[in-house]
CSV table of C-alpha atoms in Angstrom, one decimal:
chain,number,residue,atom,x,y,z
A,1,MET,CA,-0.5,-0.3,0.4
A,2,ARG,CA,2.9,2.4,-0.7
A,3,LEU,CA,2.8,5.0,-3.0
A,4,LEU,CA,4.7,4.2,-6.1
A,5,ASP,CA,8.2,6.1,-6.7
A,6,HIS,CA,6.3,8.7,-9.5
A,7,ASP,CA,3.8,9.5,-7.5
A,8,ALA,CA,3.1,12.7,-5.2
A,9,PRO,CA,4.3,12.4,-1.4
A,10,ILE,CA,0.7,12.2,0.7
A,11,ASP,CA,0.5,13.6,4.3
A,12,PRO,CA,1.8,12.1,7.0
A,13,GLU,CA,-1.2,11.1,8.6
A,14,ILE,CA,-2.7,9.5,6.2
A,15,ALA,CA,0.4,7.7,5.9
A,16,ALA,CA,0.6,7.2,9.4
A,17,VAL,CA,-2.7,5.2,9.2
A,18,LEU,CA,-1.9,3.4,5.9
A,19,ASP,CA,1.0,1.9,8.1
A,20,ALA,CA,-0.3,0.8,10.7
A,21,ILE,CA,-3.1,-1.5,8.4
A,22,ASP,CA,-0.5,-3.0,6.7
A,23,ALA,CA,1.2,-3.5,10.4
A,24,THR,CA,-2.7,-5.2,11.4
A,25,LEU,CA,-2.9,-7.4,8.3
A,26,ALA,CA,0.7,-8.3,8.5
A,27,GLY,CA,-0.2,-9.9,12.7
A,28,ASP,CA,2.3,-7.3,13.6
A,29,PRO,CA,2.2,-4.7,16.6
A,30,VAL,CA,0.1,-1.3,15.9
A,31,ASP,CA,0.6,2.1,18.1
A,32,GLY,CA,-2.7,2.6,20.3
A,33,ARG,CA,-3.8,5.8,17.9
A,34,TYR,CA,-4.6,3.1,16.0
A,35,ALA,CA,-6.2,0.7,17.6
A,36,GLU,CA,-9.8,1.3,15.8
A,37,THR,CA,-7.9,1.5,12.5
A,38,ALA,CA,-6.9,-2.0,13.2
A,39,GLU,CA,-10.0,-3.4,14.4
A,40,ILE,CA,-12.3,-1.8,11.4
A,41,ALA,CA,-8.9,-3.4,9.0
A,42,LEU,CA,-9.3,-6.7,11.1
A,43,LEU,CA,-13.3,-7.2,10.5
A,44,LEU,CA,-12.8,-6.5,7.1
A,45,SER,CA,-10.2,-8.7,6.2
A,46,SER,CA,-12.7,-11.5,7.9
A,47,GLU,CA,-15.3,-10.9,5.9
A,48,ARG,CA,-14.1,-10.6,2.4
A,49,ALA,CA,-15.2,-12.8,0.2
A,50,ALA,CA,-11.8,-15.1,-1.4
A,51,VAL,CA,-10.7,-13.9,-4.7
A,52,ARG,CA,-9.8,-16.5,-7.3
A,53,PRO,CA,-7.1,-17.2,-8.9
A,54,GLU,CA,-8.2,-15.5,-12.5
A,55,PHE,CA,-8.5,-12.4,-11.2
A,56,ALA,CA,-5.8,-12.2,-8.7
A,57,ARG,CA,-3.9,-13.5,-11.7
A,58,THR,CA,-4.9,-10.7,-13.7
A,59,MET,CA,-4.3,-8.1,-11.0
A,60,ASP,CA,-1.2,-8.9,-10.5
A,61,GLU,CA,-0.2,-8.5,-14.1
A,62,ARG,CA,-2.0,-5.2,-14.4
A,63,VAL,CA,-0.3,-4.1,-11.1
A,64,ALA,CA,3.4,-5.3,-13.5
A,65,ARG,CA,3.0,-3.1,-15.8
A,66,ARG,CA,1.6,-0.3,-13.7
A,67,PHE,CA,-1.8,-0.7,-15.3
A,68,ALA,CA,-0.8,0.3,-18.4
A,69,PRO,CA,-3.0,-0.7,-21.4
A,70,ALA,CA,-2.9,-4.1,-22.4
A,71,PRO,CA,-1.0,-4.7,-25.7
A,72,VAL,CA,-3.3,-5.3,-28.7
A,73,ALA,CA,-2.0,-6.7,-31.7
A,74,VAL,CA,-2.6,-4.0,-34.6
A,75,SER,CA,-2.9,-5.0,-37.9
A,76,ARG,CA,-0.8,-2.8,-40.2
A,77,ARG,CA,-2.0,-3.7,-43.4
A,78,ARG,CA,-4.1,-1.1,-45.3
A,79,ARG,CA,-7.1,-1.9,-45.8
A,80,ARG,CA,-7.8,-0.5,-50.1
A,81,VAL,CA,-11.2,-0.7,-51.5
A,82,PRO,CA,-11.8,-2.1,-54.3
A,83,ARG,CA,-11.1,-0.8,-57.6
A,84,GLU,CA,-14.4,-2.3,-58.9
A,85,PHE,CA,-15.9,-1.0,-56.4
A,86,LEU,CA,-15.0,2.4,-56.9
A,87,GLU,CA,-15.8,2.3,-60.5
A,88,MET,CA,-18.9,1.8,-60.0
A,89,THR,CA,-19.4,4.4,-57.5
A,90,GLY,CA,-18.0,6.9,-59.6
A,91,GLY,CA,-19.9,5.7,-63.0
A,92,LEU,CA,-23.7,6.2,-61.3
A,93,ALA,CA,-22.7,8.9,-59.7
A,94,ALA,CA,-21.2,10.8,-63.3
A,95,ALA,CA,-24.8,9.4,-64.9
A,96,ILE,CA,-26.7,10.8,-61.9
A,97,GLY,CA,-25.3,14.3,-62.3
A,98,LEU,CA,-25.8,14.3,-66.4
A,99,ILE,CA,-29.5,13.6,-65.9
A,100,VAL,CA,-29.5,15.9,-63.2
A,101,ALA,CA,-27.7,18.1,-65.2
A,102,ILE,CA,-30.0,18.2,-68.2
A,103,VAL,CA,-33.8,18.4,-66.4
A,104,VAL,CA,-32.1,21.6,-64.8
A,105,ILE,CA,-31.1,22.8,-67.7
A,106,ALA,CA,-34.4,22.2,-69.8
A,107,GLY,CA,-36.5,23.6,-67.8
A,108,GLY,CA,-34.5,26.6,-66.5
A,109,GLY,CA,-36.7,28.7,-68.3
A,110,HIS,CA,-39.9,28.4,-67.9
A,111,GLY,CA,-39.4,28.6,-64.2
A,112,SER,CA,-37.4,31.7,-64.6
A,113,SER,CA,-40.2,32.7,-65.8
A,114,SER,CA,-43.1,31.1,-63.6
A,115,MET,CA,-40.6,32.9,-60.5
A,116,SER,CA,-41.0,36.5,-63.0
A,117,SER,CA,-44.7,36.4,-62.6
A,118,ALA,CA,-45.3,35.2,-59.0
A,119,SER,CA,-43.4,37.7,-58.3
A,120,SER,CA,-45.5,40.4,-60.1
A,121,GLY,CA,-48.2,39.0,-58.7
A,122,ALA,CA,-47.4,39.3,-55.3
A,123,ALA,CA,-45.7,43.0,-56.1
A,124,SER,CA,-48.9,43.7,-57.4
A,125,GLY,CA,-51.2,42.2,-54.9
A,126,ALA,CA,-48.9,44.2,-52.2
A,127,GLY,CA,-49.7,47.4,-53.9
A,128,SER,CA,-53.7,47.1,-54.7
A,129,SER,CA,-54.1,45.9,-50.4
A,130,ARG,CA,-52.4,49.3,-49.7
A,131,ALA,CA,-54.3,51.3,-52.4
A,132,ALA,CA,-57.3,50.2,-50.8
A,133,SER,CA,-56.0,50.3,-47.2
A,134,SER,CA,-55.1,54.0,-47.7
A,135,PRO,CA,-58.0,55.8,-46.4
A,136,PRO,CA,-59.7,58.0,-49.7
A,137,THR,CA,-58.6,61.8,-49.8
A,138,ALA,CA,-60.3,64.9,-49.8
A,139,SER,CA,-62.0,65.5,-53.4
A,140,GLY,CA,-59.9,68.6,-55.5
A,141,SER,CA,-56.6,67.7,-53.7
A,142,LYS,CA,-53.8,66.8,-55.5
A,143,ALA,CA,-52.9,62.8,-54.2
A,144,GLN,CA,-49.4,62.8,-52.4
A,145,PRO,CA,-46.7,59.8,-52.7
A,146,ALA,CA,-47.1,57.9,-49.6
A,147,LEU,CA,-43.2,58.4,-47.7
A,148,VAL,CA,-42.0,54.1,-47.1
A,149,PRO,CA,-39.8,53.5,-43.8
A,150,PRO,CA,-36.5,52.6,-45.6
A,151,ASN,CA,-35.7,49.0,-46.2
A,152,GLY,CA,-34.7,47.1,-42.9
A,153,SER,CA,-35.9,49.9,-40.6
A,154,SER,CA,-38.6,47.7,-39.0
A,155,SER,CA,-35.8,45.2,-38.4
A,156,THR,CA,-33.2,47.2,-36.9
A,157,PRO,CA,-32.1,45.8,-33.4
A,158,THR,CA,-32.9,48.3,-30.8
A,159,LEU,CA,-29.8,49.8,-28.1
A,160,GLN,CA,-30.4,47.9,-24.9
A,161,PRO,CA,-27.8,49.2,-22.6
A,162,PRO,CA,-26.5,46.0,-20.3
A,163,THR,CA,-27.8,46.6,-16.7
A,164,THR,CA,-26.9,43.7,-14.6
A,165,GLY,CA,-28.9,44.2,-11.4
A,166,ARG,CA,-28.3,48.1,-11.5
A,167,LYS,CA,-30.6,51.3,-12.2
A,168,VAL,CA,-31.0,52.5,-15.5
A,169,VAL,CA,-33.1,55.4,-16.9
A,170,GLN,CA,-33.5,54.7,-20.6
A,171,SER,CA,-34.9,57.7,-22.7
A,172,ALA,CA,-35.5,57.7,-27.0
A,173,GLY,CA,-36.4,60.2,-29.2
A,174,LEU,CA,-37.6,59.9,-32.8
A,175,GLU,CA,-37.9,62.1,-36.0
A,176,LEU,CA,-40.3,61.0,-38.5
A,177,ALA,CA,-41.6,62.6,-41.8
A,178,ALA,CA,-45.0,62.1,-43.6
A,179,ALA,CA,-46.6,63.9,-46.6
A,180,PRO,CA,-48.0,66.4,-46.0
A,181,SER,CA,-51.8,65.4,-45.8
A,182,ARG,CA,-50.8,62.5,-44.0
A,183,ILE,CA,-49.7,63.5,-40.5
A,184,ASP,CA,-53.0,63.1,-39.1
A,185,ASP,CA,-52.8,59.2,-39.8
A,186,VAL,CA,-49.3,59.0,-38.6
A,187,ALA,CA,-49.9,60.3,-35.4
A,188,GLN,CA,-53.2,57.9,-34.9
A,189,GLN,CA,-50.4,55.3,-35.2
A,190,VAL,CA,-48.6,56.6,-32.5
A,191,TYR,CA,-51.4,56.5,-30.4
A,192,ASP,CA,-52.5,53.3,-31.3
A,193,VAL,CA,-49.0,51.6,-30.6
A,194,ILE,CA,-49.3,54.0,-27.5
A,195,GLY,CA,-52.2,52.9,-26.2
A,196,ALA,CA,-51.4,48.6,-26.9
A,197,LEU,CA,-48.2,48.4,-25.4
A,198,GLY,CA,-49.5,50.5,-22.7
A,199,GLY,CA,-48.0,53.7,-22.2
A,200,ILE,CA,-49.1,57.6,-21.5
A,201,VAL,CA,-49.1,60.1,-24.2
A,202,GLU,CA,-48.2,63.0,-21.5
A,203,ASN,CA,-48.2,65.8,-24.2
A,204,SER,CA,-49.3,65.8,-27.8
A,205,THR,CA,-49.7,68.3,-30.3
A,206,VAL,CA,-51.2,67.7,-34.0
A,207,THR,CA,-51.2,70.3,-36.6
A,208,GLN,CA,-52.1,69.2,-40.4
A,209,THR,CA,-52.6,72.2,-43.1
A,210,GLY,CA,-52.1,70.2,-45.8
A,211,GLY,CA,-48.6,71.8,-46.3
A,212,PRO,CA,-45.2,72.1,-45.5
A,213,GLU,CA,-46.4,73.5,-42.4
A,214,GLY,CA,-48.0,70.3,-40.7
A,215,TYR,CA,-46.2,68.7,-37.5
A,216,ALA,CA,-46.9,66.8,-34.7
A,217,ASP,CA,-45.2,66.4,-31.6
A,218,PHE,CA,-45.5,63.9,-28.3
A,219,GLN,CA,-43.9,63.8,-25.4
A,220,LEU,CA,-44.5,59.8,-24.2
A,221,SER,CA,-43.9,56.9,-21.7
A,222,VAL,CA,-43.9,53.7,-22.1
A,223,PRO,CA,-42.9,50.7,-19.8
A,224,SER,CA,-39.2,50.5,-20.3
A,225,ALA,CA,-39.2,46.7,-20.8
A,226,SER,CA,-41.4,47.8,-24.0
A,227,LEU,CA,-39.6,50.4,-25.1
A,228,GLY,CA,-37.8,48.4,-27.9
A,229,GLN,CA,-41.0,47.3,-29.2
A,230,ALA,CA,-42.0,50.5,-28.9
A,231,MET,CA,-39.4,51.8,-31.6
A,232,GLY,CA,-39.5,49.4,-33.7
A,233,ARG,CA,-43.7,49.7,-34.0
A,234,LEU,CA,-43.4,53.6,-34.5
A,235,SER,CA,-40.1,52.9,-36.6
A,236,SER,CA,-42.0,51.0,-39.2
A,237,LEU,CA,-45.5,53.6,-39.3
A,238,ASN,CA,-47.6,53.2,-42.5
A,239,TYR,CA,-47.0,56.5,-44.5
A,240,ALA,CA,-44.2,57.9,-42.4
A,241,GLN,CA,-40.2,58.0,-43.0
A,242,VAL,CA,-37.7,57.9,-40.4
A,243,VAL,CA,-35.2,61.0,-40.4
A,244,SER,CA,-33.8,60.4,-37.2
A,245,ARG,CA,-33.5,58.2,-34.0
A,246,THR,CA,-31.8,58.6,-30.5
A,247,ASP,CA,-31.1,55.6,-27.9
A,248,SER,CA,-30.0,57.7,-24.0
A,249,SER,CA,-29.6,55.7,-20.5
A,250,GLN,CA,-28.4,57.2,-17.4
A,251,ASP,CA,-27.1,55.1,-13.7
A,252,ILE,CA,-28.4,56.7,-11.1
A,253,THR,CA,-27.7,53.2,-8.9
A,254,ASP,CA,-25.6,55.7,-6.7
A,255,GLN,CA,-28.2,58.4,-6.2
A,256,TYR,CA,-31.1,55.5,-5.8
A,257,GLY,CA,-28.4,53.5,-2.9
A,258,ALA,CA,-28.0,57.9,-1.6
A,259,ALA,CA,-31.7,58.1,-1.1
A,260,GLN,CA,-32.3,54.4,0.1
A,261,ARG,CA,-29.6,55.4,2.9
A,262,SER,CA,-31.1,58.6,4.1
A,263,LEU,CA,-34.9,57.2,4.1
A,264,ALA,CA,-33.6,54.3,6.9
A,265,ASP,CA,-31.4,57.4,8.7
A,266,ALA,CA,-34.7,59.4,9.0
A,267,ARG,CA,-36.6,56.4,10.1
A,268,ALA,CA,-34.1,55.3,12.3
A,269,LEU,CA,-34.1,58.8,13.9
A,270,ARG,CA,-38.1,59.0,14.3
A,271,THR,CA,-37.5,55.7,15.9
A,272,SER,CA,-35.3,57.4,18.2
A,273,LEU,CA,-37.0,60.0,18.6
A,274,LEU,CA,-40.1,58.5,19.3
A,275,LYS,CA,-38.4,56.0,22.3
A,276,GLN,CA,-37.7,59.3,23.7
A,277,LEU,CA,-40.7,61.0,23.7
A,278,ALA,CA,-42.0,58.2,26.0
A,279,GLY,CA,-39.6,59.4,28.3
A,280,ALA,CA,-39.5,62.9,28.8
A,281,THR,CA,-40.8,64.5,32.0
A,282,THR,CA,-40.8,68.0,30.8
A,283,THR,CA,-42.7,70.5,28.1
A,284,GLU,CA,-39.1,71.3,27.0
A,285,GLN,CA,-38.8,68.0,26.5
A,286,VAL,CA,-42.2,66.6,25.1
A,287,ASP,CA,-41.7,70.0,22.4
A,288,SER,CA,-38.2,70.1,21.6
A,289,LEU,CA,-38.8,66.1,20.8
A,290,ASN,CA,-41.9,66.8,19.1
A,291,ALA,CA,-40.3,69.6,16.6
A,292,GLN,CA,-37.6,67.3,15.7
A,293,ILE,CA,-40.0,64.3,14.6
A,294,HIS,CA,-41.6,66.4,12.9
A,295,ASP,CA,-38.5,66.8,11.0
A,296,ALA,CA,-37.9,63.5,10.7
A,297,GLU,CA,-41.4,62.8,9.5
A,298,ALA,CA,-40.9,65.4,6.9
A,299,SER,CA,-37.8,63.8,5.7
A,300,ILE,CA,-39.0,60.9,5.2
A,301,SER,CA,-41.9,61.8,3.3
A,302,SER,CA,-39.6,63.8,1.0
A,303,ASP,CA,-36.7,60.8,0.7
A,304,GLN,CA,-39.9,58.3,0.2
A,305,ALA,CA,-41.0,60.9,-3.0
A,306,THR,CA,-37.3,61.0,-4.5
A,307,LEU,CA,-37.4,56.7,-4.4
A,308,ASN,CA,-40.5,56.9,-6.0
A,309,ARG,CA,-39.9,59.1,-8.9
A,310,LEU,CA,-36.1,57.4,-9.1
A,311,ASN,CA,-38.3,54.0,-9.6
A,312,HIS,CA,-41.2,55.5,-12.1
A,313,GLN,CA,-37.8,57.0,-13.9
A,314,VAL,CA,-36.6,53.5,-14.1
A,315,GLY,CA,-40.0,51.3,-14.4
A,316,PHE,CA,-41.4,54.0,-17.6
A,317,SER,CA,-38.9,55.6,-20.4
A,318,GLN,CA,-39.6,58.7,-21.8
A,319,LEU,CA,-40.4,58.3,-25.3
A,320,SER,CA,-40.4,62.1,-28.4
A,321,VAL,CA,-41.6,61.7,-31.2
A,322,GLU,CA,-41.8,64.1,-33.8
A,323,ILE,CA,-43.3,64.3,-37.3
A,324,ASN,CA,-42.9,67.0,-40.1
A,325,ALA,CA,-44.3,67.2,-43.4
A,326,ARG,CA,-42.0,66.7,-46.3
A,327,SER,CA,-42.6,66.1,-49.5
A,328,ALA,CA,-41.6,62.4,-51.4
A,329,PRO,CA,-38.4,62.8,-53.4
A,330,ALA,CA,-38.9,62.9,-56.6
A,331,PRO,CA,-38.0,59.9,-59.1
A,332,VAL,CA,-34.7,59.1,-59.7
A,333,SER,CA,-34.7,59.2,-63.6
A,334,HIS,CA,-32.8,56.1,-65.0
A,335,GLY,CA,-32.1,57.4,-69.0
A,336,ASN,CA,-33.9,54.9,-71.5
A,337,GLY,CA,-32.9,52.3,-70.1
A,338,GLY,CA,-30.0,51.0,-72.3
A,339,PHE,CA,-27.9,48.8,-71.3
A,340,GLY,CA,-25.3,49.2,-68.8
A,341,ILE,CA,-22.9,48.7,-65.3
A,342,GLY,CA,-26.0,47.9,-63.3
A,343,GLN,CA,-28.0,45.5,-65.7
A,344,ALA,CA,-24.6,43.7,-66.2
A,345,ALA,CA,-24.5,43.5,-62.4
A,346,HIS,CA,-28.0,41.8,-62.3
A,347,ASP,CA,-27.5,39.4,-66.0
A,348,ALA,CA,-24.0,38.1,-63.7
A,349,GLY,CA,-25.8,37.7,-60.5
A,350,ARG,CA,-28.4,36.0,-61.8
A,351,VAL,CA,-26.1,33.7,-63.4
A,352,LEU,CA,-24.0,32.9,-60.3
A,353,THR,CA,-27.3,31.9,-58.8
A,354,VAL,CA,-28.4,29.4,-61.4
A,355,ALA,CA,-25.1,27.8,-61.4
A,356,ALA,CA,-25.0,27.6,-57.6
A,357,GLY,CA,-29.1,25.7,-57.4
A,358,ILE,CA,-27.8,24.0,-59.9
A,359,ALA,CA,-24.2,22.6,-58.4
A,360,LEU,CA,-26.8,22.2,-55.0
A,361,ILE,CA,-29.6,19.7,-57.1
A,362,GLY,CA,-26.4,17.7,-58.1
A,363,ILE,CA,-25.5,17.5,-55.0
A,364,ALA,CA,-28.5,16.8,-52.7
A,365,ALA,CA,-29.2,14.1,-55.3
A,366,LEU,CA,-25.6,13.1,-55.2
A,367,LEU,CA,-26.0,12.6,-51.3
A,368,PRO,CA,-28.3,9.7,-50.7
A,369,VAL,CA,-26.1,7.8,-53.0
A,370,ALA,CA,-22.8,8.3,-51.7
A,371,LEU,CA,-24.4,7.4,-48.1
A,372,VAL,CA,-25.7,4.1,-49.5
A,373,ALA,CA,-22.3,2.9,-51.2
A,374,GLY,CA,-20.3,4.5,-48.2
A,375,LEU,CA,-22.7,2.1,-46.2
A,376,ALA,CA,-22.3,-0.8,-48.4
A,377,TRP,CA,-18.9,-0.6,-48.4
A,378,TRP,CA,-18.0,-0.4,-44.7
A,379,VAL,CA,-20.6,-3.3,-44.0
A,380,GLY,CA,-18.9,-4.9,-46.9
A,381,SER,CA,-15.6,-4.3,-45.2
A,382,THR,CA,-16.5,-4.9,-41.7
A,383,VAL,CA,-17.5,-8.8,-43.0
A,384,ARG,CA,-14.1,-9.3,-44.7
A,385,ARG,CA,-12.1,-8.6,-41.7
A,386,ARG,CA,-14.2,-10.7,-39.0
A,387,ARG,CA,-14.0,-13.7,-41.2
A,388,ARG,CA,-9.8,-12.7,-41.6
A,389,GLU,CA,-10.0,-13.1,-37.8
A,390,GLN,CA,-11.6,-16.1,-38.1
A,391,ALA,CA,-9.3,-17.8,-40.3
A,392,LEU,CA,-6.4,-16.7,-38.1
A,393,ASP,CA,-7.9,-17.4,-35.2
A,394,ALA,CA,-8.8,-21.3,-37.0
A,395,ALA,CA,-4.8,-21.4,-38.3
């Protein structure tokens, strides 16, 4: 039960206990301090089952090689895949790839036409839906082209500062632009979004003149947990375009902690003064203590109001929204529609897309064949290896 030479030394007390166990099993005298350990060792040795000779021999061998893995005879012969199998698999893969390429090329034109038609239909359907959902304008007024949010505005991630248990006050600002005749429509959408999220409209001003003087201004308060959702919805309102956006945050953990400590001190002072008032005996003492208690209660009220205000600032974020009337930008002229760099880049991208699609379909068609072929090769090699091992064992 001694440690091997390459092991690190153990605690002397543990070594002494091990020596006592060895001495007990060998029949040698043991120090009185380890009498209980010796008794337990004798009881366990008397109750242990007899060791089988095979197990003892195996353990002796493992101890002799210091429990290293037993050497295993490893065959160094390389397993070679049969040439006929490789030729058959390669020919089958080439045939399948050729068939897939012919089918894709033959049906490519029709598929492209169908996809183009479907896209055109979807676009026209979306346009019809937007036209039907837009409210009619007053008769005689010139229709204003609707402004739509820029691509990706609705999916822009909302900035969320890491709180990690701290008190953080968040606020945001959003500036939108809308057609002069759509100020009322966009303002109503702002009301709807804030109402759906449980927010509060603290102040609002909406002025629609039908001209560039129209504007709307909102001072809103929304639950801080819904600030990101509110900004996402307000950034994707119909007939509005995001001009600018501001996100800000302020850590008030220290201010909040100071208010908590001040409130605790004021309450402790009031408790102490009340105890003193109970033991006051003169009128002067009673009047002085009542005045101090009044001041302590005023301090408690002030500190509690400060904590309530800070909690409200943390729980509800301030959000300002400004909508300005702005005409839609004039359409950009693209010339006579002749062939140019843009058209060439578009065609090149389409060619690469078709080529990538053909390659992907070919890979998808060959993958099951490759899996089946690999499984068959693995099963065959396993069977051959087992037969070879059986033959060697029999020899």
